[in-house]
Amino acid sequence: MKRQLLIVGAAIAALTVAACGDKAEKTSAEQQAATPDANPAATVPSMANETAAPDFVMKASATDMFEIEAGKLAVERSTNPEVKKYAQMMVDMHTAMSADLKSAIAASGQTALAPAAALPADLQDKLDDLRAADAKDFDKKYADDMVDVHQTALNTVQRYAEDGDVPALKAFAAAGAPKIQEHLNQAEGLKNGMK
């Protein structure tokens, strides 16, 4: 009987400690969420920002710009015919997608929206690294970059297509998602073929 009481007592104590721990974690998380960042300008945009038209336009246009520039570089530097073919397709397709984005912006009536004029620092660094890659590593680096950038682009357009705030841009995002998925699949095929 004493043994059963000890087991029941230990179970109750464990549940009490666990309940207190959950409350302490929630209180700490609530306090952290209520505390503003000391430098809001240095924070990375949250997923919620991807549903705002200005952020979406900047991200989508910057990704297109990167894929066009990286594609031109791959057409020039690659020694692999499959990589060259894919790279030229990226130049052509993302040039067309950039034009479609500009048309969607015009159709939206949002005259303050403008595509990126230059690559953001992260994509510029990625392009600089690709330019600096050794000839023997170039094709692999290009394929890796295409997988990464297309995955990010796909996440962005899918999110905007679902939750975006401007109907014309939502339609653009919805139409672009299958194309980007196809590009991602092809990039993964290139990457896997190099192993």
Short mmCIF file of C-alpha atoms in Angstrom, two decimals:
data_model
loop_
_atom_site.label_atom_id
_atom_site.label_comp_id
_atom_site.label_asym_id
_atom_site.label_seq_id
_atom_site.Cartn_x
_atom_site.Cartn_y
_atom_site.Cartn_z
CA MET A 1 0.00 0.00 0.00
CA LYS A 2 2.83 2.38 0.88
CA ARG A 3 4.45 1.60 -2.45
CA GLN A 4 1.27 2.50 -4.37
CA LEU A 5 0.95 5.74 -2.43
CA LEU A 6 4.57 6.59 -3.20
CA ILE A 7 4.04 5.92 -6.90
CA VAL A 8 0.83 7.99 -6.98
CA GLY A 9 2.56 10.77 -5.03
CA ALA A 10 5.52 10.77 -7.40
CA ALA A 11 3.17 10.90 -10.40
CA ILE A 12 1.26 13.85 -8.93
CA ALA A 13 4.51 15.65 -8.15
CA ALA A 14 5.79 15.06 -11.70
CA LEU A 15 2.56 16.41 -13.21
CA THR A 16 2.68 19.46 -10.94
CA VAL A 17 6.27 20.23 -11.92
CA ALA A 18 5.46 19.75 -15.61
CA ALA A 19 2.44 22.05 -15.37
CA CYS A 20 4.50 24.72 -13.64
CA GLY A 21 7.23 24.35 -16.25
CA ASP A 22 4.74 24.87 -19.10
CA LYS A 23 3.39 28.00 -17.42
CA ALA A 24 6.91 29.37 -16.90
CA GLU A 25 7.79 28.68 -20.55
CA LYS A 26 4.60 30.37 -21.76
CA THR A 27 5.20 33.38 -19.53
CA SER A 28 8.79 33.65 -20.78
CA ALA A 29 7.68 33.30 -24.42
CA GLU A 30 4.95 35.90 -23.91
CA GLN A 31 7.43 38.31 -22.34
CA GLN A 32 9.89 37.76 -25.17
CA ALA A 33 7.21 38.39 -27.80
CA ALA A 34 6.15 41.59 -26.01
CA THR A 35 9.73 42.89 -25.85
CA PRO A 36 10.63 44.81 -29.00
CA ASP A 37 13.89 44.09 -30.79
CA ALA A 38 16.58 46.61 -29.94
CA ASN A 39 17.31 47.12 -33.64
CA PRO A 40 14.18 46.39 -35.73
CA ALA A 41 15.92 47.47 -38.95
CA ALA A 42 18.43 44.63 -38.55
CA THR A 43 15.83 41.90 -38.38
CA VAL A 44 15.05 39.58 -41.26
CA PRO A 45 11.53 40.10 -42.67
CA SER A 46 9.12 37.60 -41.20
CA MET A 47 6.95 35.21 -43.16
CA ALA A 48 4.05 37.61 -42.55
CA ASN A 49 5.83 40.28 -44.62
CA GLU A 50 5.77 37.99 -47.66
CA THR A 51 2.06 38.69 -47.99
CA ALA A 52 2.64 42.43 -48.41
CA ALA A 53 2.91 43.55 -52.04
CA PRO A 54 6.10 45.65 -51.69
CA ASP A 55 8.02 42.79 -50.07
CA PHE A 56 6.69 40.24 -52.54
CA VAL A 57 7.58 42.40 -55.56
CA MET A 58 11.11 42.99 -54.26
CA LYS A 59 11.71 39.30 -53.49
CA ALA A 60 10.21 38.03 -56.76
CA SER A 61 12.05 40.54 -58.94
CA ALA A 62 15.37 40.04 -57.12
CA THR A 63 15.10 36.27 -57.57
CA ASP A 64 14.39 36.71 -61.29
CA MET A 65 17.34 39.09 -61.59
CA PHE A 66 19.65 36.60 -59.87
CA GLU A 67 18.52 33.69 -62.02
CA ILE A 68 19.00 35.72 -65.21
CA GLU A 69 22.51 36.86 -64.23
CA ALA A 70 23.55 33.41 -62.94
CA GLY A 71 22.12 31.85 -66.10
CA LYS A 72 24.13 34.16 -68.34
CA LEU A 73 27.24 33.31 -66.36
CA ALA A 74 26.54 29.56 -66.66
CA VAL A 75 25.96 29.81 -70.42
CA GLU A 76 29.36 31.46 -70.68
CA ARG A 77 31.36 29.34 -68.19
CA SER A 78 29.83 25.87 -68.04
CA THR A 79 31.34 22.98 -69.97
CA ASN A 80 28.29 20.75 -69.43
CA PRO A 81 25.75 20.91 -72.29
CA GLU A 82 22.86 20.12 -69.91
CA VAL A 83 23.84 22.94 -67.57
CA LYS A 84 24.18 25.35 -70.51
CA LYS A 85 20.74 24.33 -71.80
CA TYR A 86 19.14 24.78 -68.36
CA ALA A 87 20.94 28.10 -67.83
CA GLN A 88 19.69 29.50 -71.15
CA MET A 89 16.17 28.37 -70.27
CA MET A 90 16.51 30.24 -66.93
CA VAL A 91 17.57 33.41 -68.74
CA ASP A 92 14.62 33.15 -71.14
CA MET A 93 11.98 32.07 -68.60
CA HIS A 94 12.93 34.55 -65.89
CA THR A 95 13.17 37.39 -68.38
CA ALA A 96 9.57 36.53 -69.33
CA MET A 97 8.56 36.23 -65.66
CA SER A 98 10.06 39.66 -64.96
CA ALA A 99 7.96 41.11 -67.78
CA ASP A 100 4.88 39.32 -66.40
CA LEU A 101 5.55 40.79 -62.96
CA LYS A 102 5.76 44.30 -64.43
CA SER A 103 2.44 43.68 -66.23
CA ALA A 104 0.85 42.45 -62.98
CA ILE A 105 2.08 45.56 -61.18
CA ALA A 106 0.57 47.76 -63.91
CA ALA A 107 -2.72 45.81 -63.79
CA SER A 108 -2.85 46.19 -60.01
CA GLY A 109 -2.88 49.97 -60.21
CA GLN A 110 -0.23 50.04 -57.48
CA THR A 111 2.00 52.67 -59.09
CA ALA A 112 4.28 52.87 -56.04
CA LEU A 113 5.40 49.26 -56.50
CA ALA A 114 8.65 48.78 -58.37
CA PRO A 115 10.84 45.74 -59.06
CA ALA A 116 14.26 45.56 -57.45
CA ALA A 117 16.82 47.81 -59.12
CA ALA A 118 19.75 45.77 -57.78
CA LEU A 119 20.34 42.44 -56.13
CA PRO A 120 20.04 42.35 -52.35
CA ALA A 121 23.30 41.60 -50.52
CA ASP A 122 22.63 37.89 -50.02
CA LEU A 123 21.95 37.23 -53.69
CA GLN A 124 24.82 39.49 -54.79
CA ASP A 125 27.15 37.48 -52.54
CA LYS A 126 25.83 34.26 -54.04
CA LEU A 127 26.43 35.61 -57.58
CA ASP A 128 29.93 36.80 -56.64
CA ASP A 129 30.72 33.35 -55.22
CA LEU A 130 29.50 31.75 -58.43
CA ARG A 131 31.69 34.09 -60.50
CA ALA A 132 34.69 33.17 -58.34
CA ALA A 133 34.09 29.40 -58.46
CA ASP A 134 36.81 27.24 -59.98
CA ALA A 135 36.00 25.82 -63.40
CA LYS A 136 35.87 22.29 -61.96
CA ASP A 137 33.37 23.35 -59.26
CA PHE A 138 31.30 25.78 -61.31
CA ASP A 139 28.56 23.43 -62.56
CA LYS A 140 27.95 21.95 -59.11
CA LYS A 141 27.86 25.40 -57.49
CA TYR A 142 25.43 26.63 -60.14
CA ALA A 143 23.13 23.63 -59.67
CA ASP A 144 23.25 24.04 -55.87
CA ASP A 145 22.39 27.73 -56.17
CA MET A 146 19.51 26.99 -58.54
CA VAL A 147 18.02 24.50 -56.10
CA ASP A 148 18.33 26.92 -53.17
CA VAL A 149 17.03 29.98 -55.00
CA HIS A 150 14.14 28.16 -56.67
CA GLN A 151 13.06 26.63 -53.36
CA THR A 152 13.02 30.08 -51.77
CA ALA A 153 11.17 31.54 -54.77
CA LEU A 154 8.61 28.74 -54.71
CA ASN A 155 7.94 29.29 -51.01
CA THR A 156 7.51 33.02 -51.63
CA VAL A 157 5.09 32.74 -54.57
CA GLN A 158 3.03 30.00 -52.95
CA ARG A 159 2.66 32.05 -49.78
CA TYR A 160 1.71 35.19 -51.73
CA ALA A 161 -0.68 33.31 -54.01
CA GLU A 162 -2.52 32.11 -50.93
CA ASP A 163 -2.36 35.12 -48.60
CA GLY A 164 -1.24 38.10 -50.72
CA ASP A 165 -2.86 41.49 -50.48
CA VAL A 166 -3.14 42.51 -54.17
CA PRO A 167 -5.33 40.37 -56.48
CA ALA A 168 -3.33 40.97 -59.70
CA LEU A 169 -0.11 39.98 -57.94
CA LYS A 170 -1.79 36.97 -56.34
CA ALA A 171 -2.78 35.82 -59.84
CA PHE A 172 0.80 36.34 -61.05
CA ALA A 173 2.12 34.31 -58.10
CA ALA A 174 -0.39 31.51 -58.65
CA ALA A 175 0.51 31.30 -62.34
CA GLY A 176 4.25 31.37 -61.60
CA ALA A 177 4.28 28.68 -58.90
CA PRO A 178 4.02 25.67 -61.28
CA LYS A 179 6.78 27.09 -63.50
CA ILE A 180 9.07 27.61 -60.53
CA GLN A 181 8.29 24.10 -59.27
CA GLU A 182 9.31 22.75 -62.67
CA HIS A 183 12.55 24.77 -62.59
CA LEU A 184 13.25 23.46 -59.08
CA ASN A 185 12.68 19.86 -60.20
CA GLN A 186 15.04 20.36 -63.15
CA ALA A 187 17.67 21.98 -60.92
CA GLU A 188 17.46 19.03 -58.52
CA GLY A 189 17.92 16.70 -61.50
CA LEU A 190 21.04 18.62 -62.55
CA LYS A 191 22.39 18.55 -59.01
CA ASN A 192 21.73 14.83 -58.58
CA GLY A 193 23.34 14.10 -61.95
CA MET A 194 26.60 15.63 -60.74
CA LYS A 195 27.05 13.32 -57.76
#
